[in-house]
Tab-separated table of C-alpha atoms in Angstrom:
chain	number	residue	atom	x	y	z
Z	1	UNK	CA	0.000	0.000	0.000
Z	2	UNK	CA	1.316	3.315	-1.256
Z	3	UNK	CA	2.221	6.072	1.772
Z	4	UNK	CA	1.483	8.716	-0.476
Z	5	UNK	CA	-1.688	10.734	-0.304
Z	6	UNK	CA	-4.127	11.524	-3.233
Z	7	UNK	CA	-3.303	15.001	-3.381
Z	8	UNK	CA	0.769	14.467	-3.245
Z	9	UNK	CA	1.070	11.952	-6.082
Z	10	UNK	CA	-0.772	14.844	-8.509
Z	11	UNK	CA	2.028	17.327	-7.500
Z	12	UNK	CA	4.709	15.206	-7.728
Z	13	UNK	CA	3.175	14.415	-11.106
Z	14	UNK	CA	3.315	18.171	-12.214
Z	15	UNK	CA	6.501	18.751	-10.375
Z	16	UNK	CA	7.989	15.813	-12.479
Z	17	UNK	CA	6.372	17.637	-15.675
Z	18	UNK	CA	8.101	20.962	-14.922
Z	19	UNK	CA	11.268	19.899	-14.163
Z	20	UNK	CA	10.986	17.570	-17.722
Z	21	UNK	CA	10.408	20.940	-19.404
Z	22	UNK	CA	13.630	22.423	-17.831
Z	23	UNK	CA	15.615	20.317	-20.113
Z	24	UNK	CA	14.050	20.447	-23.210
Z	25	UNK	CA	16.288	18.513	-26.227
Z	26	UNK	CA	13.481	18.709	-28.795
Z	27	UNK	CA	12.019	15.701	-27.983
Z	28	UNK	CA	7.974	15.970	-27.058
Z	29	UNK	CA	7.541	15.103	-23.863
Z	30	UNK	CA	5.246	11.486	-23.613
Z	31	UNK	CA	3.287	9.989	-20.874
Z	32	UNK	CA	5.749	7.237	-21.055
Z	33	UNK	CA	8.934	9.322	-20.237
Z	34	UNK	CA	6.948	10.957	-17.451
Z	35	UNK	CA	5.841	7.464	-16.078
Z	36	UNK	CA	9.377	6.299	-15.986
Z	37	UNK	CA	10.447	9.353	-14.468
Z	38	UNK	CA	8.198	8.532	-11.177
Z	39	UNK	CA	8.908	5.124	-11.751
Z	40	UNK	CA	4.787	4.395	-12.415
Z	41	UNK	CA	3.012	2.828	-15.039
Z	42	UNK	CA	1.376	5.326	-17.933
Z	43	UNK	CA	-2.279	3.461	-15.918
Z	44	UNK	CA	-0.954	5.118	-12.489
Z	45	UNK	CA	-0.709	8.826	-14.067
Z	46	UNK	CA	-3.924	8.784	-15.816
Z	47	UNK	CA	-5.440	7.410	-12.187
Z	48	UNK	CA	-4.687	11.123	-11.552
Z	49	UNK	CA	-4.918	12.957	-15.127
Z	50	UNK	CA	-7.572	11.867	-17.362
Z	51	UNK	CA	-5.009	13.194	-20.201
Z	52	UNK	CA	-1.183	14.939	-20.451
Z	53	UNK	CA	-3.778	17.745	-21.629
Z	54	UNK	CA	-4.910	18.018	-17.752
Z	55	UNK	CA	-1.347	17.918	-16.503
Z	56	UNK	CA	-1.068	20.548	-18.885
Z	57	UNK	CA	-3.649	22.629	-17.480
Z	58	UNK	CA	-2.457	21.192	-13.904
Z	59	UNK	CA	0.768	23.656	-14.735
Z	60	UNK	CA	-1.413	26.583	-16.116
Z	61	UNK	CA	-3.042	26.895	-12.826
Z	62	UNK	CA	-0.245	26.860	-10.903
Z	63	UNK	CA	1.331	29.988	-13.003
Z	64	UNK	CA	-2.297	31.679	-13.306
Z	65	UNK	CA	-2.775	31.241	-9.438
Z	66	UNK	CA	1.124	32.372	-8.594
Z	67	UNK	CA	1.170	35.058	-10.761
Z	68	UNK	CA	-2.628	36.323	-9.874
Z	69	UNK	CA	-1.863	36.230	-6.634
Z	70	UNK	CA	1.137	38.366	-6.195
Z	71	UNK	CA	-0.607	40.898	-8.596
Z	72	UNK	CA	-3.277	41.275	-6.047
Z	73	UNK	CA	-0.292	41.274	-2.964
Z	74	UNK	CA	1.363	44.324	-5.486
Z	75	UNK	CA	-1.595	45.957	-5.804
Z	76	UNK	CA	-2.604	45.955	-2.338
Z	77	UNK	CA	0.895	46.727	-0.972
Z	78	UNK	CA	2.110	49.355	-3.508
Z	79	UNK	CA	0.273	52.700	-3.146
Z	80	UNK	CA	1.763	54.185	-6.038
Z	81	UNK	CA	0.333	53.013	-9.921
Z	82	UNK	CA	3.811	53.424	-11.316
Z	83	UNK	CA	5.437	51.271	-8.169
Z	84	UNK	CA	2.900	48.566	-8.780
Z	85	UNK	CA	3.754	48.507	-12.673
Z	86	UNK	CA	7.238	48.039	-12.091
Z	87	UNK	CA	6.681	45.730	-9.353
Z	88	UNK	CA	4.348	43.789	-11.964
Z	89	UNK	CA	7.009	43.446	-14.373
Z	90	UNK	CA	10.032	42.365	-11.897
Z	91	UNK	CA	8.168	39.917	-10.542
Z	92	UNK	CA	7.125	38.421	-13.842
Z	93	UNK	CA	10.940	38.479	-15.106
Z	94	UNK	CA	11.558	36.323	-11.179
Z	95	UNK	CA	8.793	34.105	-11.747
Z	96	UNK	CA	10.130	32.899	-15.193
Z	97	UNK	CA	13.404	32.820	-13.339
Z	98	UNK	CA	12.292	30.594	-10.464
Z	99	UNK	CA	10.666	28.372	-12.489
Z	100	UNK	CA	12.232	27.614	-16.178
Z	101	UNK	CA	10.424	24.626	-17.112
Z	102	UNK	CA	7.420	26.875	-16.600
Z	103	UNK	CA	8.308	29.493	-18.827
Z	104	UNK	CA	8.055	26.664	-21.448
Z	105	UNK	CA	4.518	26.870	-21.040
Z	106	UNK	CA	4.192	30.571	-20.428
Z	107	UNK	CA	6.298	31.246	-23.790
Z	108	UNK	CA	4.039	28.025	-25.357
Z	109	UNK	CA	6.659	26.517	-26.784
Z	110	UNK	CA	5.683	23.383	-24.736
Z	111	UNK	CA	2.370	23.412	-25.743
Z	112	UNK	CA	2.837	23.148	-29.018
Z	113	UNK	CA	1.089	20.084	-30.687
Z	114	UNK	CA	-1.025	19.912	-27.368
Z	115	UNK	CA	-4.750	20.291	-26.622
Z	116	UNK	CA	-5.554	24.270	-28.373
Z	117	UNK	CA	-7.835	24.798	-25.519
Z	118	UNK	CA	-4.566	24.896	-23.472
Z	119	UNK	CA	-2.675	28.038	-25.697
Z	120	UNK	CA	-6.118	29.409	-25.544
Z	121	UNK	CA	-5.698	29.567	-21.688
Z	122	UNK	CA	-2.013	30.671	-22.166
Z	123	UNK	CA	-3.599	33.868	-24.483
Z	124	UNK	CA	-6.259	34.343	-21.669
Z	125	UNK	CA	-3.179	34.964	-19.039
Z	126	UNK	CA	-2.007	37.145	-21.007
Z	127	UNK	CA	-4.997	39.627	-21.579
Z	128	UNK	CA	-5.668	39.509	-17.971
Z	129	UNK	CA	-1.526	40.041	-17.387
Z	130	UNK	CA	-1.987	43.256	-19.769
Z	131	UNK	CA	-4.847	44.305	-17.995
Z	132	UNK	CA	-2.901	44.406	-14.461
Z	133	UNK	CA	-0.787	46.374	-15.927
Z	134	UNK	CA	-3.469	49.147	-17.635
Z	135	UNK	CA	-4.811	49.205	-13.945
Z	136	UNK	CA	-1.559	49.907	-12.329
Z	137	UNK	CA	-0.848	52.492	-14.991
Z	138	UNK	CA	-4.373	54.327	-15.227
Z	139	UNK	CA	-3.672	54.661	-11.438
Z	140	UNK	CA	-0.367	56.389	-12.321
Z	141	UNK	CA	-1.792	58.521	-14.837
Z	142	UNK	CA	-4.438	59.468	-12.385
Z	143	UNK	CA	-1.936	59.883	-9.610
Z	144	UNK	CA	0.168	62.407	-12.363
Z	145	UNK	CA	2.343	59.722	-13.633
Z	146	UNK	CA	1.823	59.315	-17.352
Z	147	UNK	CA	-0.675	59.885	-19.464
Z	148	UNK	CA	-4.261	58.668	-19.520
Z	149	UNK	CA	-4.485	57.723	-23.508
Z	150	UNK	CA	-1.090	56.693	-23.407
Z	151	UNK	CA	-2.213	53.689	-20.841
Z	152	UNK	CA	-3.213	50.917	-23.259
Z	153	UNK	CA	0.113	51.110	-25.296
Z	154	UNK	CA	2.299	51.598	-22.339
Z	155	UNK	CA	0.601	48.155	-21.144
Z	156	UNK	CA	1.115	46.473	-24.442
Z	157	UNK	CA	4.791	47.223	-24.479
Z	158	UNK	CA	5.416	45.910	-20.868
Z	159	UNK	CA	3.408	42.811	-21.800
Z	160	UNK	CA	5.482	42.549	-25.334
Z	161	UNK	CA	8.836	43.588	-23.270
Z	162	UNK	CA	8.516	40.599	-20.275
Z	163	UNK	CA	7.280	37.794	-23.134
Z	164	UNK	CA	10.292	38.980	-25.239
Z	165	UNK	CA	12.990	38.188	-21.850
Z	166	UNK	CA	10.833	34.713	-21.089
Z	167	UNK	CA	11.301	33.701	-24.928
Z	168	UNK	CA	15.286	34.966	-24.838
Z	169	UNK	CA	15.522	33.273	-21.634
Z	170	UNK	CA	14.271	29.503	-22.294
Z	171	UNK	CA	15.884	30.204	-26.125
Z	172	UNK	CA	19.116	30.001	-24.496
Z	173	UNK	CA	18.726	26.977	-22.393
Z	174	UNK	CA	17.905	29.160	-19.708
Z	175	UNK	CA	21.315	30.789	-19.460
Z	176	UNK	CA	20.086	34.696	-20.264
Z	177	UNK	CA	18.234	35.428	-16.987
Z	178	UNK	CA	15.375	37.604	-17.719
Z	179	UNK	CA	15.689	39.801	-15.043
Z	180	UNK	CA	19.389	40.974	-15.787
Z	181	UNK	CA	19.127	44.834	-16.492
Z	182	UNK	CA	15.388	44.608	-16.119
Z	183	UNK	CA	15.481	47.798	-13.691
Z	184	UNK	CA	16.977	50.213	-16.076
Z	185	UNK	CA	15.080	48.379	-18.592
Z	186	UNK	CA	11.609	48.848	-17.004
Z	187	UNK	CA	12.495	52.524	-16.013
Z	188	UNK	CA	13.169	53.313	-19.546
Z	189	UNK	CA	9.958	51.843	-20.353
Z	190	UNK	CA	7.993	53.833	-18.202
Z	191	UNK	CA	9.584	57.004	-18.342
Z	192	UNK	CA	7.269	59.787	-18.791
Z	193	UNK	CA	7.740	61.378	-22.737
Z	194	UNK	CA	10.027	64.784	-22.645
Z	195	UNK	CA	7.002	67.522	-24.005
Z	196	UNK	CA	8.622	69.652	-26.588
């Protein structure tokens, strides 16, 4: 009889999954690797998963509930609209630091050939990532940072600026940490325009 609760055996499950993705050689990644992994049959993991689909989706909560989260701890924390944008960003360029395997998915890269409904969800994290960020920065621009019809854009770049450093950083094997030079980076980003 197995020592290891219900609940466990799924995270170890996903845990396995992420760290497969952390060392990606091109190869998809197969119920059958995973299973050998955890030393289980492919019968054990689908006990727990009714499909690599739902270990799929097992991962996108994870991110959507990590990331979420600290947005709300930012927002809540952070009094100033152009303190919680930059704190928005930073912690996006850490998260994909923290976890590689998981910038896979974030980036979709290890998705690809998957269930759609799961790069659906991937595009869905990112409207609601971009729309964090048009909060944070309509507070600015209400708060005299920035410009109110400048808000949309500024939260487009930011979004196109962080998924630019995850793809560079799981591109190179995870060697380019997305985070180096981010400050300067973000400040540039943000800087109010000069007026002629």
């Amino acid at each position: 009889m197995s020592s290891t609760k219900p609940g466990q055996r799924k995270l170890q499950i996903l845990q396995a999954l992420a760290g497969m993705l952390e060392h990606p050689k091109g190869d998809k990644i197969t119920t059958a690797a995973l299973a050998a992994r955890l030393s289980l049959s492919e019968a054990a993991l689908y006990r727990h998963f009714a499909s690599k689909a739902q270990m799929f989706e097992g991962l996108i909560d994870f991110i959507e509930s990590s990331v979420f989260g600290l947005i709300n701890q930012i927002a809540e924390h952070e009094e100033r609209g152009i303190d919680q944008a930059q704190a928005i960003v930073r912690m996006l360029l850490a998260f994909a630091a923290n976890n590689p395997g998981m910038t896979r998915v974030l980036i979709g890269d290890a998705l690809v050939g998957e269930d759609e409904r799961l790069q659906l969800r991937m595009n869905q994290f990112y409207d609601k990532v971009e729309l964090a960020c048009k909060q944070a920065l309509r507070l600015a621009a209400s708060q005299g940072m920035g410009l109110e019809d400048e808000v949309a854009a500024r939260a487009g770049l930011l979004v196109s600026y962080v998924t630019g450093r995850w793809h560079r950083f799981a591109k190179s094997g995870f060697r380019h940490n997305p985070a180096d030079g981010a400050p300067v980076q973000i400040a540039l980003l943000l800087a109010a325009p000069q007026m002629a």
